[in-house]
Tab-separated table of N, CA and C in Angstrom:
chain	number	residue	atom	x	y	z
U	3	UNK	N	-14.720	17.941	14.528
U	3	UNK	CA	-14.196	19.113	15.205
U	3	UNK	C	-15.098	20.295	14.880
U	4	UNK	N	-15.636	21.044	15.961
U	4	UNK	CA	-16.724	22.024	15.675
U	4	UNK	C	-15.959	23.557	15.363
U	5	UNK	N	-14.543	23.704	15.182
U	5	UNK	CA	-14.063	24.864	14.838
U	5	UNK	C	-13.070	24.321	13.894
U	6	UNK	N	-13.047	25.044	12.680
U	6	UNK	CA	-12.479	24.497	11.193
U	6	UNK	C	-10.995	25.101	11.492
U	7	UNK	N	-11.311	26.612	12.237
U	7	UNK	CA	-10.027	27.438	12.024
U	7	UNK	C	-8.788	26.504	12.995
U	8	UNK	N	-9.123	25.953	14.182
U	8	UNK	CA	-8.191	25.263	14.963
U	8	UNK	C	-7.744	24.304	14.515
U	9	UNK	N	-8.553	23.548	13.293
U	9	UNK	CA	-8.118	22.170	12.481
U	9	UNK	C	-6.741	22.680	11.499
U	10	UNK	N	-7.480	23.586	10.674
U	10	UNK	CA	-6.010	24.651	10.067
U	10	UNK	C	-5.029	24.824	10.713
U	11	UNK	N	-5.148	25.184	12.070
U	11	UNK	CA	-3.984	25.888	12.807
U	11	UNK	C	-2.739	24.282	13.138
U	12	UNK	N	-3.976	23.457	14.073
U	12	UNK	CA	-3.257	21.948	14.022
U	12	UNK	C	-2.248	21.659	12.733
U	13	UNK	N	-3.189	21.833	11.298
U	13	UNK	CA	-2.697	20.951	10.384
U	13	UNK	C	-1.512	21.763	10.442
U	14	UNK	N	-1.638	23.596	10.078
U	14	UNK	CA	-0.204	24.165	9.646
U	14	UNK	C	0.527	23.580	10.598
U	15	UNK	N	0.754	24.170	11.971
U	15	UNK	CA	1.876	23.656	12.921
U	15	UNK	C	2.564	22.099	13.058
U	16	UNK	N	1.640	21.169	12.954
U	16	UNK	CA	1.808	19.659	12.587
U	16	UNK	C	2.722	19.549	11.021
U	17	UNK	N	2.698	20.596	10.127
U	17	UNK	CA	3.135	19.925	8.901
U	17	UNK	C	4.644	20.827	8.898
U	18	UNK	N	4.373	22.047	10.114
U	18	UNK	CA	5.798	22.782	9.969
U	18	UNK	C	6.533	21.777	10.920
U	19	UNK	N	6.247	21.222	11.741
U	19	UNK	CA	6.835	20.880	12.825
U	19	UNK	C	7.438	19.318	11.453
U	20	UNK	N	6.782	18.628	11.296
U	20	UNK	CA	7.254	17.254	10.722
U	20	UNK	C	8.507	17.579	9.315
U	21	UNK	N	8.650	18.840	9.214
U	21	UNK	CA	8.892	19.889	8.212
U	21	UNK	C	10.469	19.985	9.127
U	22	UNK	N	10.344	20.722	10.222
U	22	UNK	CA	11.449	20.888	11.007
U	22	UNK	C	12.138	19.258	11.247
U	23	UNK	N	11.818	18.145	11.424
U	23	UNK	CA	12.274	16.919	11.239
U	23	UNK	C	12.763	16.845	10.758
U	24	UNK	N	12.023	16.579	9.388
U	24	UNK	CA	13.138	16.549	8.195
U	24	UNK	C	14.110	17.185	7.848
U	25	UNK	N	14.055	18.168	7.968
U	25	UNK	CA	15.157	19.176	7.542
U	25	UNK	C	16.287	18.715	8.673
U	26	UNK	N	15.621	18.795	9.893
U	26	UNK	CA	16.846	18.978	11.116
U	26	UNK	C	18.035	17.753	10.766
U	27	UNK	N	16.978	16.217	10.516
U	27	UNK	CA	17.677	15.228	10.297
U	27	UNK	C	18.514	15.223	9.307
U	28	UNK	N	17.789	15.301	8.122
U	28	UNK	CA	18.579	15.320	7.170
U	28	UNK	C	19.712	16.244	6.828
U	29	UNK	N	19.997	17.090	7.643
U	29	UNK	CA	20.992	18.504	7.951
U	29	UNK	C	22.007	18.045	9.210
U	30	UNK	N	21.648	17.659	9.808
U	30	UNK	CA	22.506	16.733	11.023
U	30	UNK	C	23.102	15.663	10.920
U	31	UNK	N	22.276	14.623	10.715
U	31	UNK	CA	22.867	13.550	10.866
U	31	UNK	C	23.346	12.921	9.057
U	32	UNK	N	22.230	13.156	8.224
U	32	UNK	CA	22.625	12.087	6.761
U	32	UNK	C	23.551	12.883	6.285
U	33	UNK	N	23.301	14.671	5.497
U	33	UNK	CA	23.935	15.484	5.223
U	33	UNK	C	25.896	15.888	5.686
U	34	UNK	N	25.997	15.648	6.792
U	34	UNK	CA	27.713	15.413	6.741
U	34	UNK	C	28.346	14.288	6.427
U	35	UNK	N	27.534	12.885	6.125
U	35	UNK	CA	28.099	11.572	5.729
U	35	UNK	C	27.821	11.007	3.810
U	36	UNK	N	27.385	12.067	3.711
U	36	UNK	CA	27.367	11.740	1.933
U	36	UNK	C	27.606	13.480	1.639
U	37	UNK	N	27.638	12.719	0.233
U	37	UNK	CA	28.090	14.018	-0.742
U	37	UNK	C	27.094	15.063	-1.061
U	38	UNK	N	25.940	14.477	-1.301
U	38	UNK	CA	24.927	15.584	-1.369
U	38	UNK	C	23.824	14.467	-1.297
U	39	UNK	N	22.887	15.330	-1.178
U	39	UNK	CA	21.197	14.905	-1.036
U	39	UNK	C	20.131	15.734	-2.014
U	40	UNK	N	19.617	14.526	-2.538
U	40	UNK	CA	19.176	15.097	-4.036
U	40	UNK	C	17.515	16.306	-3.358
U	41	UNK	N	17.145	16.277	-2.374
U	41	UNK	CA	15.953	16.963	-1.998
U	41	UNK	C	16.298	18.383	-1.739
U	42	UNK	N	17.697	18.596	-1.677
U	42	UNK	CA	18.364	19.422	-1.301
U	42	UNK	C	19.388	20.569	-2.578
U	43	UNK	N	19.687	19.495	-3.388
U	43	UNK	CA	19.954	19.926	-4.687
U	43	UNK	C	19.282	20.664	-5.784
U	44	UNK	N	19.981	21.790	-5.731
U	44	UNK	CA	19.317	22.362	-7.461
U	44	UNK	C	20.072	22.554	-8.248
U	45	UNK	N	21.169	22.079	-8.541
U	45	UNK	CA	22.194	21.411	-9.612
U	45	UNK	C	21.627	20.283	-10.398
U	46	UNK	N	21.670	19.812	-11.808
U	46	UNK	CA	21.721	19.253	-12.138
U	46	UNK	C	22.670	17.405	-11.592
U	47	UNK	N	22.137	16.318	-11.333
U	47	UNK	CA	22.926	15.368	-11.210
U	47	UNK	C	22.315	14.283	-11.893
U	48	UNK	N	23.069	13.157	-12.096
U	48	UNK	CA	22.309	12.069	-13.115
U	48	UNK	C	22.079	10.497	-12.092
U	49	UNK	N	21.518	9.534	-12.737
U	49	UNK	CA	20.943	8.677	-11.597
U	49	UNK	C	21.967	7.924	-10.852
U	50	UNK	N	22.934	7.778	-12.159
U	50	UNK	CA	24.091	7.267	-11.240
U	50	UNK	C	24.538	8.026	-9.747
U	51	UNK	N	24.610	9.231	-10.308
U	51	UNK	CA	24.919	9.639	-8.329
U	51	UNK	C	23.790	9.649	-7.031
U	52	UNK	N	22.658	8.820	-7.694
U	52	UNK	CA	21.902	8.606	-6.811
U	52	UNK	C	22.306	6.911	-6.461
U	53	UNK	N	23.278	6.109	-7.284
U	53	UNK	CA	23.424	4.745	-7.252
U	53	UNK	C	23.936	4.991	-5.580
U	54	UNK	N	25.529	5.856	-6.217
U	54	UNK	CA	26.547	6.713	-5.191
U	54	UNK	C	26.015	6.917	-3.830
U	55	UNK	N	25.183	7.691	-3.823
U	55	UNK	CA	24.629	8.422	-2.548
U	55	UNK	C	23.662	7.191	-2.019
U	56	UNK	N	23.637	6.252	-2.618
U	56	UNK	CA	22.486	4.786	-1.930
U	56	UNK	C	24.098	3.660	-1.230
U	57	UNK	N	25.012	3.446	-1.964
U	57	UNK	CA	26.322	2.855	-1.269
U	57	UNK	C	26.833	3.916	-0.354
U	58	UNK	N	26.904	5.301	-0.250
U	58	UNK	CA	27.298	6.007	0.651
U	58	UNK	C	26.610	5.942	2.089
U	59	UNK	N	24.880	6.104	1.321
U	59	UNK	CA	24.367	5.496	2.905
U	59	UNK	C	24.619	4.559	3.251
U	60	UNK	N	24.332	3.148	2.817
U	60	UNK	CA	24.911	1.734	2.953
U	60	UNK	C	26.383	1.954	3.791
U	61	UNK	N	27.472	2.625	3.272
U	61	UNK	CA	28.542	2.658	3.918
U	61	UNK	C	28.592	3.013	5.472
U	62	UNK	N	28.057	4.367	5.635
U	62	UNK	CA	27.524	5.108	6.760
U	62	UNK	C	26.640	4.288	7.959
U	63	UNK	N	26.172	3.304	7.319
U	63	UNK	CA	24.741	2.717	8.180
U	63	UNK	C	23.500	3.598	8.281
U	64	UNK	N	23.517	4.695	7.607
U	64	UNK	CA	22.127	5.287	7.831
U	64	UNK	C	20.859	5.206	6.391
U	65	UNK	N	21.501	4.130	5.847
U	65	UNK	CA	20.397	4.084	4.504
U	65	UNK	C	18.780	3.521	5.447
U	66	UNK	N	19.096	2.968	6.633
U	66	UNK	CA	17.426	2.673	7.417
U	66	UNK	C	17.243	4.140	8.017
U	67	UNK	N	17.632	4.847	8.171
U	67	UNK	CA	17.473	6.073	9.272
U	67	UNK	C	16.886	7.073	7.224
U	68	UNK	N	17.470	7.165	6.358
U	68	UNK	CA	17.091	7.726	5.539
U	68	UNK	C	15.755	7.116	4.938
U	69	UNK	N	15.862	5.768	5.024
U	69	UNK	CA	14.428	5.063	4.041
U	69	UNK	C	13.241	5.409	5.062
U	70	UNK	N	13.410	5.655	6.379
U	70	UNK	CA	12.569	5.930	7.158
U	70	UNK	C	11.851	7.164	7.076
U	71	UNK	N	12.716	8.243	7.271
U	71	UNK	CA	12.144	9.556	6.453
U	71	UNK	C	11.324	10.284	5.627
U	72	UNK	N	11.937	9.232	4.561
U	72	UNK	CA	11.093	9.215	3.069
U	72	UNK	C	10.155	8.367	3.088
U	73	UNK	N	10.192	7.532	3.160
U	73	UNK	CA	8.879	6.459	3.484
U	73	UNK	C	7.759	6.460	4.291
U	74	UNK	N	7.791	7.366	5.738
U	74	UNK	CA	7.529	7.315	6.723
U	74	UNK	C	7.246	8.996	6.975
U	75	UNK	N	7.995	9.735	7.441
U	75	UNK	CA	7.967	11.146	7.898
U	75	UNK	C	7.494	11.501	7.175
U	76	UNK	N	8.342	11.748	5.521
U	76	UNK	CA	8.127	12.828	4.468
U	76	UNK	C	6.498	12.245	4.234
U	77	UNK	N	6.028	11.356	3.963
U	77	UNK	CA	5.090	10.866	3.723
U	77	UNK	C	3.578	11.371	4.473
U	78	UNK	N	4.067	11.252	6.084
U	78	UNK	CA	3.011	12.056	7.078
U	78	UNK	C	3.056	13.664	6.262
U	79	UNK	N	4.037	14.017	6.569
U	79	UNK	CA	4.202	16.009	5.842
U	79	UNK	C	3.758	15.755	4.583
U	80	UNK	N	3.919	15.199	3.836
U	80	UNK	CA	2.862	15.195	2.766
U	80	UNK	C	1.318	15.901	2.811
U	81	UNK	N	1.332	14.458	3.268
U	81	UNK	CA	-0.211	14.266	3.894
U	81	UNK	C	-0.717	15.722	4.246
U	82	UNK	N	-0.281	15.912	5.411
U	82	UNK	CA	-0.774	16.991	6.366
U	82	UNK	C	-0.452	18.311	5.839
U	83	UNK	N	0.447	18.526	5.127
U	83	UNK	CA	0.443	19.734	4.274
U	83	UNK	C	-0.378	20.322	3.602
U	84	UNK	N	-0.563	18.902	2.730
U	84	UNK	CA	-1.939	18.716	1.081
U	84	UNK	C	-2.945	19.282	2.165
U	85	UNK	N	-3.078	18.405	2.833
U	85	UNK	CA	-4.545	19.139	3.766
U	85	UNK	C	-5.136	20.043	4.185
U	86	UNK	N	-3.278	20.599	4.724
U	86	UNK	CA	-3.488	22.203	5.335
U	86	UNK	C	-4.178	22.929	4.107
U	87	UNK	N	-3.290	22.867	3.018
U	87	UNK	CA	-3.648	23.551	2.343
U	87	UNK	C	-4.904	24.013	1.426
U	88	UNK	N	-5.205	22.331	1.326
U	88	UNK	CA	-6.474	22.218	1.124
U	88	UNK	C	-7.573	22.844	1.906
U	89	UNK	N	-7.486	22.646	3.285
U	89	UNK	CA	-8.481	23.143	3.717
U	89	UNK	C	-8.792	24.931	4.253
U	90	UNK	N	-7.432	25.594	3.975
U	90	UNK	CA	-7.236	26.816	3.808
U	90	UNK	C	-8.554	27.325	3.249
U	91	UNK	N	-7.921	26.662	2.122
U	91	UNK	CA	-8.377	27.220	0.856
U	91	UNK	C	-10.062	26.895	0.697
U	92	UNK	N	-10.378	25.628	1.401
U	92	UNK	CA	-11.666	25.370	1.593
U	92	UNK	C	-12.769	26.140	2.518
U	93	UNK	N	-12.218	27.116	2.878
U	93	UNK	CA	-12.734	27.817	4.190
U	93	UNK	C	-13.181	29.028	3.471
U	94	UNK	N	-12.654	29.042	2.340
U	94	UNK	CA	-13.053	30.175	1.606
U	94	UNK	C	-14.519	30.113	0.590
U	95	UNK	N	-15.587	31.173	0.821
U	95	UNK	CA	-16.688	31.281	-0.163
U	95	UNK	C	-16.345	31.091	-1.604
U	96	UNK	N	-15.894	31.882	-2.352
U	96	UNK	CA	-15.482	31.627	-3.611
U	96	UNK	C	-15.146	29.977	-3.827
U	97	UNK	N	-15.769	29.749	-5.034
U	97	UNK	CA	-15.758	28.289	-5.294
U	97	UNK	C	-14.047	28.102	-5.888
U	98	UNK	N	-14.180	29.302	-6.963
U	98	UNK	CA	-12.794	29.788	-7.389
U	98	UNK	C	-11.619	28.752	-7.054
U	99	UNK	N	-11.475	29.837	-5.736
U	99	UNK	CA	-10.308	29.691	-4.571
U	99	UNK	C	-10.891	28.158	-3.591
U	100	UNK	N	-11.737	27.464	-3.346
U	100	UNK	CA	-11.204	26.640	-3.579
U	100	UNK	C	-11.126	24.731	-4.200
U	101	UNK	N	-11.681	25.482	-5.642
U	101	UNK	CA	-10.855	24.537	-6.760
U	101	UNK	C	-9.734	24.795	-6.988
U	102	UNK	N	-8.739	25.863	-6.841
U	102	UNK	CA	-7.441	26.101	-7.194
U	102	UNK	C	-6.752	25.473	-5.470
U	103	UNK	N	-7.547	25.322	-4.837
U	103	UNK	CA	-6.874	24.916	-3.121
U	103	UNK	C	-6.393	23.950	-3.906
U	104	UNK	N	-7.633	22.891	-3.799
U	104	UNK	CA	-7.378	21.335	-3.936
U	104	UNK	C	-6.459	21.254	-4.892
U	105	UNK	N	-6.774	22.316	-6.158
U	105	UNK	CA	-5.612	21.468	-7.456
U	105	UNK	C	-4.299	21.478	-7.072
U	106	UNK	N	-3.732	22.309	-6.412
U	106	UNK	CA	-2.709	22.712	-6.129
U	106	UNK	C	-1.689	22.145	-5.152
U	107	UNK	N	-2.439	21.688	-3.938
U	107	UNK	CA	-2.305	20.746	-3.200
U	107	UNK	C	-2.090	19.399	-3.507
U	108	UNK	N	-2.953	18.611	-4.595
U	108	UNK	CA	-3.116	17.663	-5.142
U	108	UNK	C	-1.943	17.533	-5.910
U	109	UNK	N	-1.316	18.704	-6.815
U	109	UNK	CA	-0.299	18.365	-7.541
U	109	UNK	C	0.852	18.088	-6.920
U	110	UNK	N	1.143	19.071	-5.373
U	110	UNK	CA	2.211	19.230	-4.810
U	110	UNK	C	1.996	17.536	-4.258
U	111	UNK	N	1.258	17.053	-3.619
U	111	UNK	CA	1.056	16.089	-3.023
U	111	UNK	C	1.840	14.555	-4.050
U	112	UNK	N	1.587	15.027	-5.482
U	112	UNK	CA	1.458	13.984	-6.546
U	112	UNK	C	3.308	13.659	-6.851
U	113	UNK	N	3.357	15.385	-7.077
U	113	UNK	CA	5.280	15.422	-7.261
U	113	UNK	C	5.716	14.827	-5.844
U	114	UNK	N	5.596	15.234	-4.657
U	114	UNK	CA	6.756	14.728	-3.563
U	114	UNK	C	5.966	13.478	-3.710
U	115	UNK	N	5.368	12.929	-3.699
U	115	UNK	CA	5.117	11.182	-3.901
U	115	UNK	C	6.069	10.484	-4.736
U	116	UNK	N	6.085	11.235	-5.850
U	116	UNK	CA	6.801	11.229	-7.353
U	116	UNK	C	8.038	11.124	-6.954
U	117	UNK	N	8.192	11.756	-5.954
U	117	UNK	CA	9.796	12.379	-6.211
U	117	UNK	C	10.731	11.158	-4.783
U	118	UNK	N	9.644	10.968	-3.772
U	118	UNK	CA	10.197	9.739	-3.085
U	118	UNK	C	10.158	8.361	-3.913
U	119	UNK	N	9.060	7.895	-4.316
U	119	UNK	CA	9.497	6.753	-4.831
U	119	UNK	C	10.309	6.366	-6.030
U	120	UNK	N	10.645	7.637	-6.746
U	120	UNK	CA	11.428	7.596	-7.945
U	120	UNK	C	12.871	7.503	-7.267
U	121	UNK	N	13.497	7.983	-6.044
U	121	UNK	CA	14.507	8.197	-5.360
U	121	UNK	C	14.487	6.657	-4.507
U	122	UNK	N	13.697	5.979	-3.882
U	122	UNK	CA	13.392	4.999	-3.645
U	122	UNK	C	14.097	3.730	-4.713
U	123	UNK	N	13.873	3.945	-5.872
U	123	UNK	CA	13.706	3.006	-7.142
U	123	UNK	C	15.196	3.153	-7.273
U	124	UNK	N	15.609	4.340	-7.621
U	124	UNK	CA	16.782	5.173	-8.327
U	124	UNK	C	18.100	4.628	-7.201
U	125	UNK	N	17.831	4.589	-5.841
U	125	UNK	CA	18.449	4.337	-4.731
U	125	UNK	C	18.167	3.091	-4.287
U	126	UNK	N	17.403	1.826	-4.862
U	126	UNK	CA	18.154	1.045	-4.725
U	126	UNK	C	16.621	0.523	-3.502
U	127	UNK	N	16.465	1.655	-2.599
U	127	UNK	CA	15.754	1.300	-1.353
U	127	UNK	C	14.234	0.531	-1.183
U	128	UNK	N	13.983	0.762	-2.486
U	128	UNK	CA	12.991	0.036	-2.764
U	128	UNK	C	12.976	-1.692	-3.096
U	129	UNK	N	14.362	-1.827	-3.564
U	129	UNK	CA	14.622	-3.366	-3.965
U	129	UNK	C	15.708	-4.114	-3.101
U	130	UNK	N	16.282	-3.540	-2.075
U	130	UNK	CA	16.801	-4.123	-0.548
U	130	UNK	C	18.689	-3.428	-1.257
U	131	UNK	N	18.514	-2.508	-2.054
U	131	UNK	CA	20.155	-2.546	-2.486
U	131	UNK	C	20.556	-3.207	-4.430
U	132	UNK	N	19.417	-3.830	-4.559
U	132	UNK	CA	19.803	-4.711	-6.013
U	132	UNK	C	18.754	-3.438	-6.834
U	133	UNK	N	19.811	-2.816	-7.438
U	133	UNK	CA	19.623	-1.821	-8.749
U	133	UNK	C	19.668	-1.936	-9.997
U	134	UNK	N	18.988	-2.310	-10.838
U	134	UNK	CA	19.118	-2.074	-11.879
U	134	UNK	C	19.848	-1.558	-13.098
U	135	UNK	N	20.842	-1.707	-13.508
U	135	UNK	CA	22.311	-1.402	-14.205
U	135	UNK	C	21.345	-0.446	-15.470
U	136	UNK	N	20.108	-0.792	-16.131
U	136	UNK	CA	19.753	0.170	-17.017
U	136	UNK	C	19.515	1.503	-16.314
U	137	UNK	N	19.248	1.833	-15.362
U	137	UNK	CA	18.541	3.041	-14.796
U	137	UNK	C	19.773	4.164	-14.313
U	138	UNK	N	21.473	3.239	-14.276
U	138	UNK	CA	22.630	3.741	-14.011
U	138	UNK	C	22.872	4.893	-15.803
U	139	UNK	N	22.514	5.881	-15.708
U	139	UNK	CA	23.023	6.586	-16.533
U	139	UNK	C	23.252	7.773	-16.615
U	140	UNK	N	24.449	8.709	-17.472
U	140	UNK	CA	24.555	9.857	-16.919
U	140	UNK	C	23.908	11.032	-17.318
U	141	UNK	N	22.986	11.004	-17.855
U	141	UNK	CA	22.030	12.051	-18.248
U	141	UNK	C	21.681	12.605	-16.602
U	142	UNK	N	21.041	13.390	-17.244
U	142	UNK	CA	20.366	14.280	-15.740
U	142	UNK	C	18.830	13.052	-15.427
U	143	UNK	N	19.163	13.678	-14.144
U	143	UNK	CA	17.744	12.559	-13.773
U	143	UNK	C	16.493	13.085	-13.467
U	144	UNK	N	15.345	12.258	-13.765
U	144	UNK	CA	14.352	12.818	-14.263
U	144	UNK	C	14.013	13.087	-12.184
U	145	UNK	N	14.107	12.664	-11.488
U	145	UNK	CA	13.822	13.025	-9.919
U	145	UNK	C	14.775	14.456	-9.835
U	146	UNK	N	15.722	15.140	-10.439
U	146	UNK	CA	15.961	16.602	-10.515
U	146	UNK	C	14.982	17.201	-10.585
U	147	UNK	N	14.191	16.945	-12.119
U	147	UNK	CA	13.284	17.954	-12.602
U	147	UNK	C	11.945	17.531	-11.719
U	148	UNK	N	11.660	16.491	-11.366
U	148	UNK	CA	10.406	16.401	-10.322
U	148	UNK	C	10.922	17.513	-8.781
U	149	UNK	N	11.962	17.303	-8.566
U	149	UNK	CA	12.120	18.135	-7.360
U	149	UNK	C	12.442	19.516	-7.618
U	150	UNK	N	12.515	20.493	-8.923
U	150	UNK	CA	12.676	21.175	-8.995
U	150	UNK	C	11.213	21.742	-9.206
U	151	UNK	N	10.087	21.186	-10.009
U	151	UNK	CA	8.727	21.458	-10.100
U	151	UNK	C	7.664	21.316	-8.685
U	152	UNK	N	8.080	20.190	-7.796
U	152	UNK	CA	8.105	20.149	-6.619
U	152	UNK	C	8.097	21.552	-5.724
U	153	UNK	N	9.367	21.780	-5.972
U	153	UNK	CA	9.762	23.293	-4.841
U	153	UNK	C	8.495	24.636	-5.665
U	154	UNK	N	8.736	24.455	-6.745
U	154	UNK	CA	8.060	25.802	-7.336
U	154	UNK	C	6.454	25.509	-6.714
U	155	UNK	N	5.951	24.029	-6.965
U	155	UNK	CA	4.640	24.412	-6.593
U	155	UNK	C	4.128	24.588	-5.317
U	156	UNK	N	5.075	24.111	-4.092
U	156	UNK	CA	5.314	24.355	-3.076
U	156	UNK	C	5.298	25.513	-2.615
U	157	UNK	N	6.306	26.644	-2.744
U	157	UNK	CA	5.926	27.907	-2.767
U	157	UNK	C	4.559	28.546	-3.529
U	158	UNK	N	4.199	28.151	-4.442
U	158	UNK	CA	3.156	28.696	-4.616
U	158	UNK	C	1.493	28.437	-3.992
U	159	UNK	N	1.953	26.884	-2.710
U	159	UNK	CA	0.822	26.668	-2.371
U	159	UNK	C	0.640	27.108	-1.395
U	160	UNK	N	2.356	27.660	-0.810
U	160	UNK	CA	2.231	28.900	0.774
U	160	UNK	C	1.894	30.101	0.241
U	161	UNK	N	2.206	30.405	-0.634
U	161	UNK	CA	1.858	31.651	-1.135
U	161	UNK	C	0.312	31.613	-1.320
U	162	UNK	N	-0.271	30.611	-1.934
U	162	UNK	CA	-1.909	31.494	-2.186
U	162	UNK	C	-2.824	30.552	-0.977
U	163	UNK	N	-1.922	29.758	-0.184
U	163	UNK	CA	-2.532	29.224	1.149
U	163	UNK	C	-2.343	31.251	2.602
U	164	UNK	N	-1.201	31.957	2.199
U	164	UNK	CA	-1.272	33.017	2.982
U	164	UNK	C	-2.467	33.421	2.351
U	165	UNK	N	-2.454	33.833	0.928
U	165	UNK	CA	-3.570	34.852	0.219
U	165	UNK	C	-4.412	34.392	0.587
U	166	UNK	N	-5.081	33.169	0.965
U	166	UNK	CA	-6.480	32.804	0.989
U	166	UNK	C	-6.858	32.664	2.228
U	167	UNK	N	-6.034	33.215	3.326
U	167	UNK	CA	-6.238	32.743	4.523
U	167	UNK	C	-6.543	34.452	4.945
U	168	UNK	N	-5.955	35.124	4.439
U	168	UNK	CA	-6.353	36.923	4.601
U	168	UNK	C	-7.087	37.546	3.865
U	169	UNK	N	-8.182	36.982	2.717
U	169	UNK	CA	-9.107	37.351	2.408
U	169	UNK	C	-10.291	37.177	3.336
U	170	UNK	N	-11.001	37.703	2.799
U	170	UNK	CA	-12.559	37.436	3.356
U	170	UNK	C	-13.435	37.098	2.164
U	171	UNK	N	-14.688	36.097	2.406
U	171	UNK	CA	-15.671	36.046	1.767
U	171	UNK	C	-14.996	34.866	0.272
């Protein structure tokens, strides 16, 4: 592609739009048939209520309409996010700005990976429904604190993906 800035523009709109998916779906259709949704949560909960919320989908019929999402959608927005952002930030002279693109991107990219297949594991969706009775416990679960480090670096990669897109040089 011989213009970088239209590749940016693609990636942002492509990663808001797959962005609006998720949200819409998971706000429509999964969100009124279970109790909560851990991507959505900033409460503390422990893995067992992720056992919960994997028989709730099961109950519902939408545990394929959810594994799809995460496996599939969230996975593209991943992708295309890390990129956007990456390449924001790559457009910029300063070497600086962008080694802090990529790192930043890279991490966000590393947690929501982190944070689906640990929810994957935790839910059961990864092994057709057969869970693991050690992983049932009520401590807080460690996919909280990935999705809570998740969101923070997230905002901070729109945040210095705006800053780096309104500098010059």
């Amino acid at each position: 592609m011989n213009n970088p800035l239209r590749l940016v523009r693609v990636l942002g709109f492509s990663a808001l739009a797959l962005f609006i998916i998720l949200a819409g779906v998971l706000q429509l259709k999964i969100a009124p048939q279970v109790t909560f949704l851990p991507q959505a949560e900033q409460s503390a909960y422990p893995d067992s209520a992720l056992a919960s919320l994997a028989i709730e989908l099961r109950q519902a019929g939408i545990d394929e309409l959810y594994k799809t999402l995460f496996l599939i959608v969230d996975f593209l927005f991943i992708l295309v996010f890390g990129l956007w952002v990456m390449l924001v930030h790559m457009m910029r002279s300063a070497v600086l700005w962008r080694f802090w693109g990529v790192a930043i991107a890279a991490l966000f990219m590393a947690l929501d990976f982190s944070e689906n297949m640990m929810l994957a594991v935790r839910m059961g969706l990864a092994s057709k429904g057969n869970l693991d009775p050690a992983i049932l416990t009520a401590e807080v679960s460690a996919v909280h604190w990935v999705t809570l480090a998740k969101f923070s670096v997230a905002a901070i990669c729109l945040i210095s993906a705006f800053l780096a897109s309104r500098k010059r040089g």
